[in-house]
mmCIF file of C-alpha atoms and ligand atoms in Angstrom:
data_model
loop_
_atom_site.group_PDB
_atom_site.id
_atom_site.type_symbol
_atom_site.label_atom_id
_atom_site.label_comp_id
_atom_site.label_asym_id
_atom_site.label_seq_id
_atom_site.Cartn_x
_atom_site.Cartn_y
_atom_site.Cartn_z
ATOM 1 C CA UNK A 293 97.869 131.707 112.240
ATOM 2 C CA UNK A 294 98.973 131.440 109.162
ATOM 3 C CA UNK A 295 96.525 132.096 106.147
ATOM 4 C CA UNK A 296 95.324 129.744 104.225
ATOM 5 C CA UNK A 297 96.316 127.977 100.885
ATOM 6 C CA UNK A 298 94.020 126.726 97.629
ATOM 7 C CA UNK A 299 94.233 123.633 97.296
ATOM 8 C CA UNK A 300 91.990 122.343 93.583
ATOM 9 C CA UNK A 301 90.820 118.718 93.171
ATOM 10 C CA UNK A 302 89.782 117.342 90.104
ATOM 11 C CA UNK A 303 88.178 114.053 90.528
ATOM 12 C CA UNK A 304 87.000 115.039 93.672
ATOM 13 C CA UNK A 305 84.169 112.291 93.490
ATOM 14 C CA UNK A 306 85.910 109.424 93.246
ATOM 15 C CA UNK A 307 88.040 106.792 95.599
ATOM 16 C CA UNK A 308 91.138 109.290 95.320
ATOM 17 C CA UNK A 309 89.663 111.522 96.660
ATOM 18 C CA UNK A 310 88.137 109.812 99.003
ATOM 19 C CA UNK A 311 91.058 108.835 100.716
ATOM 20 C CA UNK A 312 92.802 112.184 99.944
ATOM 21 C CA UNK A 313 90.405 115.059 100.664
ATOM 22 C CA UNK A 314 90.120 114.648 104.580
ATOM 23 C CA UNK A 315 93.864 113.634 104.904
ATOM 24 C CA UNK A 316 94.819 117.121 103.329
ATOM 25 C CA UNK A 317 92.338 119.159 105.407
ATOM 26 C CA UNK A 318 93.387 117.145 108.159
ATOM 27 C CA UNK A 319 97.455 118.528 107.927
ATOM 28 C CA UNK A 320 99.207 116.192 106.395
ATOM 29 C CA UNK A 321 100.102 117.833 103.219
ATOM 30 C CA UNK A 322 101.375 121.334 104.751
ATOM 31 C CA UNK A 323 101.226 121.080 107.981
ATOM 32 C CA UNK A 324 99.177 121.406 111.325
ATOM 33 C CA UNK A 325 99.142 125.189 110.941
ATOM 34 C CA UNK A 326 98.654 125.613 107.475
ATOM 35 C CA UNK A 327 94.881 126.593 106.332
ATOM 36 C CA UNK A 328 93.162 125.011 103.898
ATOM 37 C CA UNK A 329 90.575 126.400 101.530
ATOM 38 C CA UNK A 330 89.878 123.362 99.581
ATOM 39 C CA UNK A 331 88.188 124.349 95.214
ATOM 40 C CA UNK A 332 86.905 121.261 95.065
ATOM 41 C CA UNK A 333 85.596 119.952 90.517
ATOM 42 C CA UNK A 334 84.146 116.991 88.738
ATOM 43 C CA UNK A 335 81.721 117.098 86.240
ATOM 44 C CA UNK A 336 77.898 117.827 86.064
ATOM 45 C CA UNK A 337 76.417 114.401 86.054
ATOM 46 C CA UNK A 338 79.046 113.504 89.660
ATOM 47 C CA UNK A 339 77.569 117.249 91.469
ATOM 48 C CA UNK A 340 75.314 115.437 93.193
ATOM 49 C CA UNK A 341 77.788 112.790 95.356
ATOM 50 C CA UNK A 342 79.329 116.801 96.296
ATOM 51 C CA UNK A 343 76.800 116.732 98.759
ATOM 52 C CA UNK A 344 77.417 113.259 101.635
ATOM 53 C CA UNK A 345 81.767 114.440 100.906
ATOM 54 C CA UNK A 346 81.266 117.911 101.871
ATOM 55 C CA UNK A 347 78.592 116.869 105.163
ATOM 56 C CA UNK A 348 81.071 113.890 106.562
ATOM 57 C CA UNK A 349 84.127 117.134 105.404
ATOM 58 C CA UNK A 350 82.343 119.389 107.766
ATOM 59 C CA UNK A 351 81.576 115.998 110.134
ATOM 60 C CA UNK A 352 85.209 116.424 110.406
ATOM 61 C CA UNK A 353 85.294 120.289 112.043
ATOM 62 C CA UNK A 354 88.580 120.016 110.972
ATOM 63 C CA UNK A 355 90.705 123.489 112.471
ATOM 64 C CA UNK A 356 92.664 123.760 109.278
ATOM 65 C CA UNK A 357 89.044 123.637 107.233
ATOM 66 C CA UNK A 358 88.843 127.297 105.916
ATOM 67 C CA UNK A 359 86.143 127.450 102.710
ATOM 68 C CA UNK A 360 84.459 124.610 100.454
ATOM 69 C CA UNK A 361 83.646 125.350 96.480
ATOM 70 C CA UNK A 362 82.328 123.117 95.184
ATOM 71 C CA UNK A 363 81.776 122.536 91.140
ATOM 72 C CA UNK A 364 81.257 121.712 88.168
ATOM 73 C CA UNK A 365 82.608 125.022 86.701
ATOM 74 C CA UNK A 366 87.124 124.840 85.560
ATOM 75 C CA UNK A 367 87.627 128.537 86.309
ATOM 76 C CA UNK A 368 86.156 128.160 89.538
ATOM 77 C CA UNK A 369 87.776 125.013 90.881
ATOM 78 C CA UNK A 370 91.276 126.655 90.151
ATOM 79 C CA UNK A 371 90.589 130.525 90.895
ATOM 80 C CA UNK A 372 93.651 132.404 92.759
ATOM 81 C CA UNK A 373 94.606 128.808 93.408
ATOM 82 C CA UNK A 374 99.007 127.860 94.764
ATOM 83 C CA UNK A 375 98.140 123.949 93.881
ATOM 84 C CA UNK A 376 96.390 121.993 91.801
ATOM 85 C CA UNK A 377 95.625 117.725 91.889
ATOM 86 C CA UNK A 378 94.046 116.855 88.477
ATOM 87 C CA UNK A 379 93.287 113.520 89.959
ATOM 88 C CA UNK A 380 89.872 113.298 87.196
ATOM 89 C CA UNK A 381 89.644 111.803 84.815
ATOM 90 C CA UNK A 382 88.131 109.624 81.853
ATOM 91 C CA UNK A 383 88.093 105.449 83.363
ATOM 92 C CA UNK A 384 89.339 102.936 80.540
ATOM 93 C CA UNK A 385 86.363 102.061 78.902
ATOM 94 C CA UNK A 386 85.616 97.854 78.479
ATOM 95 C CA UNK A 387 87.620 97.440 74.424
ATOM 96 C CA UNK A 388 88.937 100.913 75.181
ATOM 97 C CA UNK A 389 92.415 100.919 74.192
ATOM 98 C CA UNK A 390 95.443 103.501 75.214
ATOM 99 C CA UNK A 391 94.802 105.601 72.223
ATOM 100 C CA UNK A 392 90.894 105.488 72.366
ATOM 101 C CA UNK A 393 91.534 106.990 76.759
ATOM 102 C CA UNK A 394 93.959 109.336 75.690
ATOM 103 C CA UNK A 395 91.440 110.932 72.464
ATOM 104 C CA UNK A 396 88.739 111.039 75.605
ATOM 105 C CA UNK A 397 90.279 112.588 78.361
ATOM 106 C CA UNK A 398 93.020 114.836 76.130
ATOM 107 C CA UNK A 399 90.160 117.619 76.134
ATOM 108 C CA UNK A 400 90.291 117.139 79.394
ATOM 109 C CA UNK A 401 93.485 118.102 80.063
ATOM 110 C CA UNK A 402 93.142 120.988 77.331
ATOM 111 C CA UNK A 403 90.577 122.761 78.865
ATOM 112 C CA UNK A 404 91.406 122.040 83.152
ATOM 113 C CA UNK A 405 95.276 123.889 81.660
ATOM 114 C CA UNK A 406 94.031 126.504 79.754
ATOM 115 C CA UNK A 407 91.124 127.624 83.135
ATOM 116 C CA UNK A 408 94.776 127.491 84.698
ATOM 117 C CA UNK A 409 96.607 129.163 82.348
ATOM 118 C CA UNK A 410 93.557 131.746 83.066
ATOM 119 C CA UNK A 411 93.347 132.037 86.821
ATOM 120 C CA UNK A 412 95.179 129.938 88.801
ATOM 121 C CA UNK A 413 97.921 132.045 90.340
ATOM 122 C CA UNK A 414 101.226 132.767 88.560
ATOM 123 C CA UNK A 415 103.183 129.990 91.246
ATOM 124 C CA UNK A 416 100.303 127.521 91.278
ATOM 125 C CA UNK A 417 102.196 124.100 91.473
ATOM 126 C CA UNK A 418 100.230 120.788 89.128
ATOM 127 C CA UNK A 419 99.969 117.548 89.654
ATOM 128 C CA UNK A 420 98.224 114.902 87.419
ATOM 129 C CA UNK A 421 97.273 112.303 88.489
ATOM 130 C CA UNK A 422 94.314 111.396 86.075
ATOM 131 C CA UNK A 423 96.185 108.803 83.477
ATOM 132 C CA UNK A 424 97.501 108.603 81.596
ATOM 133 C CA UNK A 425 99.545 110.703 83.964
ATOM 134 C CA UNK A 426 102.212 111.723 81.873
ATOM 135 C CA UNK A 427 101.148 112.519 78.959
ATOM 136 C CA UNK A 428 97.972 114.359 80.618
ATOM 137 C CA UNK A 429 100.814 116.690 82.700
ATOM 138 C CA UNK A 430 102.381 116.760 79.187
ATOM 139 C CA UNK A 431 98.814 118.515 77.282
ATOM 140 C CA UNK A 432 97.992 120.509 80.709
ATOM 141 C CA UNK A 433 101.577 122.145 80.660
ATOM 142 C CA UNK A 434 100.468 122.821 76.708
ATOM 143 C CA UNK A 435 97.807 124.809 77.285
ATOM 144 C CA UNK A 436 98.913 127.049 80.074
ATOM 145 C CA UNK A 437 102.225 128.689 78.158
ATOM 146 C CA UNK A 438 101.539 131.527 80.366
ATOM 147 C CA UNK A 439 102.501 129.408 83.371
ATOM 148 C CA UNK A 440 106.300 127.841 84.038
ATOM 149 C CA UNK A 441 106.392 124.200 82.655
ATOM 150 C CA UNK A 442 108.635 123.029 85.118
ATOM 151 C CA UNK A 443 105.643 124.351 88.187
ATOM 152 C CA UNK A 444 103.650 120.916 86.307
ATOM 153 C CA UNK A 445 103.736 117.170 86.456
ATOM 154 C CA UNK A 446 103.158 113.783 87.111
ATOM 155 C CA UNK A 447 102.507 111.608 89.689
ATOM 156 C CA UNK A 448 104.937 108.922 89.737
ATOM 157 C CA UNK A 449 105.469 108.650 93.356
ATOM 158 C CA UNK A 450 102.989 105.144 93.831
ATOM 159 C CA UNK A 451 105.751 103.538 91.330
ATOM 160 C CA UNK A 452 108.813 104.825 93.888
ATOM 161 C CA UNK A 453 106.795 104.052 96.485
ATOM 162 C CA UNK A 454 105.693 100.408 95.604
ATOM 163 C CA UNK A 455 108.956 99.939 94.173
ATOM 164 C CA UNK A 456 110.468 101.113 98.434
ATOM 165 C CA UNK A 457 108.490 98.623 100.016
ATOM 166 C CA UNK A 458 109.376 95.882 97.950
ATOM 167 C CA UNK A 459 113.132 96.391 98.900
ATOM 168 C CA UNK A 460 111.833 97.310 102.408
ATOM 169 C CA UNK A 461 110.463 94.149 102.587
ATOM 170 C CA UNK A 462 113.039 91.626 100.965
ATOM 171 C CA UNK A 463 116.066 92.863 103.435
ATOM 172 C CA UNK A 464 113.693 93.081 105.970
ATOM 173 C CA UNK A 465 114.551 96.611 106.846
ATOM 174 C CA UNK A 466 112.612 99.598 107.509
ATOM 175 C CA UNK A 467 111.346 101.399 104.420
ATOM 176 C CA UNK A 468 112.274 104.930 105.484
ATOM 177 C CA UNK A 469 116.223 103.576 105.316
ATOM 178 C CA UNK A 470 115.576 102.200 101.825
ATOM 179 C CA UNK A 471 116.717 105.512 99.706
ATOM 180 C CA UNK A 472 117.723 106.708 96.252
ATOM 181 C CA UNK A 473 114.966 104.583 94.949
ATOM 182 C CA UNK A 474 114.594 105.450 91.443
ATOM 183 C CA UNK A 475 111.124 104.826 88.967
ATOM 184 C CA UNK A 476 112.306 106.248 85.732
ATOM 185 C CA UNK A 477 110.016 106.902 82.590
ATOM 186 C CA UNK A 478 106.193 106.506 82.021
ATOM 187 C CA UNK A 479 103.606 105.619 84.692
ATOM 188 C CA UNK A 480 102.741 102.820 83.266
ATOM 189 C CA UNK A 481 104.377 99.488 82.255
ATOM 190 C CA UNK A 482 106.899 100.876 80.495
ATOM 191 C CA UNK A 483 109.244 101.717 83.159
ATOM 192 C CA UNK A 484 112.176 101.354 84.470
ATOM 193 C CA UNK A 485 111.905 100.315 88.290
ATOM 194 C CA UNK A 486 116.226 101.484 88.938
ATOM 195 C CA UNK A 487 117.457 100.430 92.288
ATOM 196 C CA UNK A 488 120.920 100.155 91.067
ATOM 197 C CA UNK A 489 121.759 103.260 93.171
ATOM 198 C CA UNK A 490 119.720 102.845 96.165
ATOM 199 C CA UNK A 491 121.560 102.067 99.319
ATOM 200 C CA UNK A 492 120.299 101.353 103.115
ATOM 201 C CA UNK A 493 122.635 103.057 105.197
ATOM 202 C CA UNK A 494 126.172 102.639 103.985
ATOM 203 C CA UNK A 495 124.999 99.522 101.560
ATOM 204 C CA UNK A 496 124.186 99.190 98.188
ATOM 205 C CA UNK A 497 121.130 97.867 97.941
ATOM 206 C CA UNK A 498 122.747 95.233 95.453
ATOM 207 C CA UNK A 499 125.708 93.759 97.683
ATOM 208 C CA UNK A 500 122.623 93.391 99.940
ATOM 209 C CA UNK A 501 120.781 90.990 97.564
ATOM 210 C CA UNK A 502 121.978 87.423 97.762
ATOM 211 C CA UNK A 503 120.174 87.033 94.723
ATOM 212 C CA UNK A 504 120.530 88.928 92.208
ATOM 213 C CA UNK A 505 118.367 87.288 89.769
ATOM 214 C CA UNK A 506 115.340 88.974 92.801
ATOM 215 C CA UNK A 507 115.333 92.056 90.365
ATOM 216 C CA UNK A 508 114.558 91.175 87.052
ATOM 217 C CA UNK A 509 112.345 87.889 88.065
ATOM 218 C CA UNK A 510 110.631 89.447 90.435
ATOM 219 C CA UNK A 511 110.950 93.809 91.552
ATOM 220 C CA UNK A 512 111.301 94.965 88.396
ATOM 221 C CA UNK A 513 107.991 92.691 87.176
ATOM 222 C CA UNK A 514 106.251 93.322 90.434
ATOM 223 C CA UNK A 515 105.803 97.409 90.632
ATOM 224 C CA UNK A 516 105.584 97.715 86.834
ATOM 225 C CA UNK A 517 102.360 95.441 86.983
ATOM 226 C CA UNK A 518 101.000 96.540 90.910
ATOM 227 C CA UNK A 519 98.992 98.441 89.643
ATOM 228 C CA UNK A 520 96.952 95.528 87.756
ATOM 229 C CA UNK A 521 98.177 93.224 90.444
ATOM 230 C CA UNK A 522 95.880 95.864 93.075
ATOM 231 C CA UNK A 523 92.549 96.011 90.768
ATOM 232 C CA UNK A 524 92.513 92.228 91.413
ATOM 233 C CA UNK A 525 93.042 91.636 94.509
ATOM 234 C CA UNK A 526 90.459 94.295 94.971
ATOM 235 C CA UNK A 527 88.418 93.482 92.710
ATOM 236 C CA UNK A 528 87.935 95.646 89.758
ATOM 237 C CA UNK A 529 88.636 98.281 92.065
ATOM 238 C CA UNK A 530 92.300 100.019 91.662
ATOM 239 C CA UNK A 531 94.349 101.718 94.225
ATOM 240 C CA UNK A 532 92.986 104.874 96.063
ATOM 241 C CA UNK A 533 94.170 104.892 99.416
ATOM 242 C CA UNK A 534 98.042 104.299 98.594
ATOM 243 C CA UNK A 535 97.849 106.921 95.147
ATOM 244 C CA UNK A 536 95.816 109.376 97.888
ATOM 245 C CA UNK A 537 99.075 109.302 100.157
ATOM 246 C CA UNK A 538 100.886 109.117 96.855
ATOM 247 C CA UNK A 539 99.957 112.495 96.103
ATOM 248 C CA UNK A 540 100.205 113.880 99.531
ATOM 249 C CA UNK A 541 104.125 112.865 99.548
ATOM 250 C CA UNK A 542 104.223 113.792 96.054
ATOM 251 C CA UNK A 543 103.362 117.905 97.000
ATOM 252 C CA UNK A 544 105.367 117.295 100.570
ATOM 253 C CA UNK A 545 108.719 116.276 99.248
ATOM 254 C CA UNK A 546 108.346 119.646 95.661
ATOM 255 C CA UNK A 547 106.649 122.049 98.476
ATOM 256 C CA UNK A 548 109.215 121.450 101.555
ATOM 257 C CA UNK A 549 111.986 119.819 99.748
ATOM 258 C CA UNK A 550 113.630 116.424 100.321
ATOM 259 C CA UNK A 551 115.507 114.421 102.840
ATOM 260 C CA UNK A 552 119.275 115.128 102.455
ATOM 261 C CA UNK A 553 120.521 112.450 101.649
ATOM 262 C CA UNK A 554 117.987 111.012 99.933
ATOM 263 C CA UNK A 555 115.570 111.218 96.666
ATOM 264 C CA UNK A 556 112.795 110.638 95.040
ATOM 265 C CA UNK A 557 110.951 110.388 91.893
ATOM 266 C CA UNK A 558 109.390 112.703 89.652
ATOM 267 C CA UNK A 559 107.334 113.483 86.205
ATOM 268 C CA UNK A 560 108.849 116.890 85.255
ATOM 269 C CA UNK A 561 110.078 118.240 81.894
ATOM 270 C CA UNK A 562 112.921 116.802 79.904
ATOM 271 C CA UNK A 563 115.124 118.375 79.333
ATOM 272 C CA UNK A 564 118.207 116.477 78.135
ATOM 273 C CA UNK A 565 119.221 114.738 80.955
ATOM 274 C CA UNK A 566 120.095 111.277 80.872
ATOM 275 C CA UNK A 567 119.413 111.606 76.809
ATOM 276 C CA UNK A 568 115.945 111.241 77.289
ATOM 277 C CA UNK A 569 115.645 115.404 74.695
ATOM 278 C CA UNK A 570 112.991 118.099 75.866
ATOM 279 C CA UNK A 571 109.701 117.844 75.832
ATOM 280 C CA UNK A 572 108.261 114.685 76.875
ATOM 281 C CA UNK A 573 107.038 114.593 80.992
ATOM 282 C CA UNK A 574 109.250 111.541 81.659
ATOM 283 C CA UNK A 575 109.396 110.859 85.421
ATOM 284 C CA UNK A 576 113.982 110.997 86.812
ATOM 285 C CA UNK A 577 115.393 111.687 90.047
ATOM 286 C CA UNK A 578 114.668 114.898 91.848
ATOM 287 C CA UNK A 579 115.950 116.394 95.033
ATOM 288 C CA UNK A 580 113.562 119.666 96.296
ATOM 289 C CA UNK A 581 114.849 122.522 97.878
ATOM 290 C CA UNK A 582 112.278 125.831 98.442
ATOM 291 C CA UNK A 583 109.625 125.031 96.740
ATOM 292 C CA UNK A 584 111.849 124.142 93.562
ATOM 293 C CA UNK A 585 113.491 120.321 92.380
ATOM 294 C CA UNK A 586 115.777 119.812 90.349
ATOM 295 C CA UNK A 587 116.878 116.767 88.820
ATOM 296 C CA UNK A 588 120.030 114.568 90.033
ATOM 297 C CA UNK A 589 122.438 114.467 87.850
ATOM 298 C CA UNK A 590 125.857 112.139 86.396
ATOM 299 C CA UNK A 591 124.409 109.124 87.674
ATOM 300 C CA UNK A 592 125.693 106.007 86.047
ATOM 301 C CA UNK A 593 123.602 104.237 83.471
ATOM 302 C CA UNK A 594 124.704 101.340 82.022
ATOM 303 C CA UNK A 595 123.146 99.619 78.554
ATOM 304 C CA UNK A 596 120.599 98.550 78.929
ATOM 305 C CA UNK A 597 118.895 101.014 81.686
ATOM 306 C CA UNK A 598 119.458 103.569 78.138
ATOM 307 C CA UNK A 599 117.604 100.762 76.988
ATOM 308 C CA UNK A 600 114.663 101.248 78.947
ATOM 309 C CA UNK A 601 114.783 103.933 79.518
ATOM 310 C CA UNK A 602 114.775 105.155 76.183
ATOM 311 C CA UNK A 603 111.332 102.043 75.137
ATOM 312 C CA UNK A 604 109.763 104.140 78.474
ATOM 313 C CA UNK A 605 110.493 107.746 76.059
ATOM 314 C CA UNK A 606 109.183 105.732 72.835
ATOM 315 C CA UNK A 607 105.873 104.938 74.234
ATOM 316 C CA UNK A 608 104.996 108.693 75.366
ATOM 317 C CA UNK A 609 106.499 109.893 71.812
ATOM 318 C CA UNK A 610 103.870 107.815 70.894
ATOM 319 C CA UNK A 611 101.142 108.628 73.044
ATOM 320 C CA UNK A 612 101.920 112.318 72.011
ATOM 321 C CA UNK A 613 101.872 111.190 68.233
ATOM 322 C CA UNK A 614 98.047 110.300 69.345
ATOM 323 C CA UNK A 615 96.925 113.753 70.617
ATOM 324 C CA UNK A 616 98.456 115.851 67.534
ATOM 325 C CA UNK A 617 95.996 116.392 65.929
ATOM 326 C CA UNK A 618 93.959 117.672 69.555
ATOM 327 C CA UNK A 619 97.176 120.237 70.667
ATOM 328 C CA UNK A 620 97.071 121.725 66.604
ATOM 329 C CA UNK A 621 92.911 121.931 66.735
HETATM 330 P P1 NAX B 161 87.756 107.381 89.951
HETATM 331 O O1 NAX B 161 86.851 106.481 88.482
HETATM 332 O O2 NAX B 161 86.761 106.377 92.007
HETATM 333 O O3 NAX B 161 87.443 108.563 90.084
HETATM 334 C C1 NAX B 161 87.159 109.325 88.990
HETATM 335 C C2 NAX B 161 86.971 111.076 89.075
HETATM 336 O O4 NAX B 161 87.041 111.305 87.312
HETATM 337 C C3 NAX B 161 85.013 110.567 88.860
HETATM 338 O O5 NAX B 161 84.950 111.602 90.624
HETATM 339 C C4 NAX B 161 84.943 111.076 87.317
HETATM 340 O O6 NAX B 161 83.743 111.671 87.947
HETATM 341 C C5 NAX B 161 86.000 111.989 87.666
HETATM 342 N N1 NAX B 161 85.709 112.263 85.309
HETATM 343 C C6 NAX B 161 85.400 111.032 85.042
HETATM 344 N N2 NAX B 161 85.200 111.929 84.050
HETATM 345 C C7 NAX B 161 85.788 112.424 83.488
HETATM 346 C C8 NAX B 161 85.945 114.771 82.521
HETATM 347 N N3 NAX B 161 85.429 114.090 81.427
HETATM 348 N N4 NAX B 161 86.284 115.092 83.046
HETATM 349 C C9 NAX B 161 86.258 115.289 84.449
HETATM 350 N N5 NAX B 161 86.611 114.954 85.562
HETATM 351 C C10 NAX B 161 85.418 113.434 85.163
HETATM 352 O O7 NAX B 161 88.873 107.188 89.734
HETATM 353 P P2 NAX B 161 89.959 107.019 90.934
HETATM 354 O O8 NAX B 161 90.319 106.046 91.187
HETATM 355 O O9 NAX B 161 89.892 107.904 91.567
HETATM 356 O O10 NAX B 161 91.326 107.061 89.965
HETATM 357 C C11 NAX B 161 91.718 108.347 89.348
HETATM 358 C C12 NAX B 161 92.601 108.842 88.518
HETATM 359 O O11 NAX B 161 93.607 108.563 88.671
HETATM 360 C C13 NAX B 161 92.658 107.980 86.883
HETATM 361 O O12 NAX B 161 92.558 108.192 85.548
HETATM 362 C C14 NAX B 161 93.295 106.730 87.322
HETATM 363 O O13 NAX B 161 93.627 106.081 86.773
HETATM 364 C C15 NAX B 161 94.525 107.133 87.860
HETATM 365 N N6 NAX B 161 95.295 106.014 88.615
HETATM 366 C C16 NAX B 161 96.569 106.676 88.628
HETATM 367 C C17 NAX B 161 97.422 106.978 89.105
HETATM 368 C C18 NAX B 161 99.260 107.482 89.022
HETATM 369 O O14 NAX B 161 100.115 107.039 89.924
HETATM 370 N N7 NAX B 161 99.273 108.662 88.344
HETATM 371 C C19 NAX B 161 97.210 106.092 90.115
HETATM 372 C C20 NAX B 161 96.164 105.269 91.335
HETATM 373 C C21 NAX B 161 94.856 105.445 89.811
HETATM 374 O O15 NAX B 161 95.082 104.258 89.037
#
């Protein structure tokens, strides 16, 4: 039997985690031969909620679940962890503008970044899900200077999966046959869902689509606005099961590698690829191998593609501007 890996999860009493923790403990993320220790974090007021969650984890009698730790202390949560899933965040309140949300979340991710820097394994892989995910990941990374920046990522996988499914439904093909999808940019409505490189078998998706207007009129807006559509359809609740599933997909590919003929979208530190300057967490197409990701290079982009990508980059710069005072304080 392998020795257990330590997985920290924040916002662990929230609705995404109610869909996530049981799947991790069942082996869906790291395989059915990998024991796990769950180090669950939430705010002090949420601690009583852990009672039922932990009872249910025990009641599943998961063979792989070695230990459960619950805490409101970030250094306890991140102590010696291999994986950190930062799901918790302040929800957007009524009348709260995006910049207020950024300011409210900044201190959370500053504190968590510092705790990761202090106590996590140096090889820890960090995924930020809590919104605004890209900028929260940037804040976390900036506050963990002793950890390789390449170990920080933001979740765009839900958007990527949504895009795959839209194409599969349109072309009536199995979703697993749709490959090489891309989400560029920010996890927000400025993201650019790009199917111009996507394939089904040996064919480009663009050559299979009979009505090309569908891309502009349906595909792009539906993927960009899917989060809001889910909230409406779920009478006010945001994506939870699909978000948890995307977390599993993201970590699985990062740790075990992507399939040879495919890539996935991950929010990662920009490195001047495709004209996106250093210094933001931006979603690119990546391949993963041996626990490392590489941004796919050499893709042709039209002028319009570049403008869309730049637009999302500008939004990330504006988000950083809104929290700059917190980082220099
Ligand atoms: P919930 O509101 O159900 O849970 C949020 C959790 O965060 C709660 O347990 C809460 O106690 C905790 N929290 C609140 N304030 C906190 C603080 N100051 N410090 C630490 N933890 C705090 O939200 P849920 O639906 O689980 O969503 C969690 C986050 O994921 C939200 O920010 C949401 O916007 C974001 N999402 C990101 C997605 C992505 O693709 N990147 C998609 C799904 C989701 O919308």
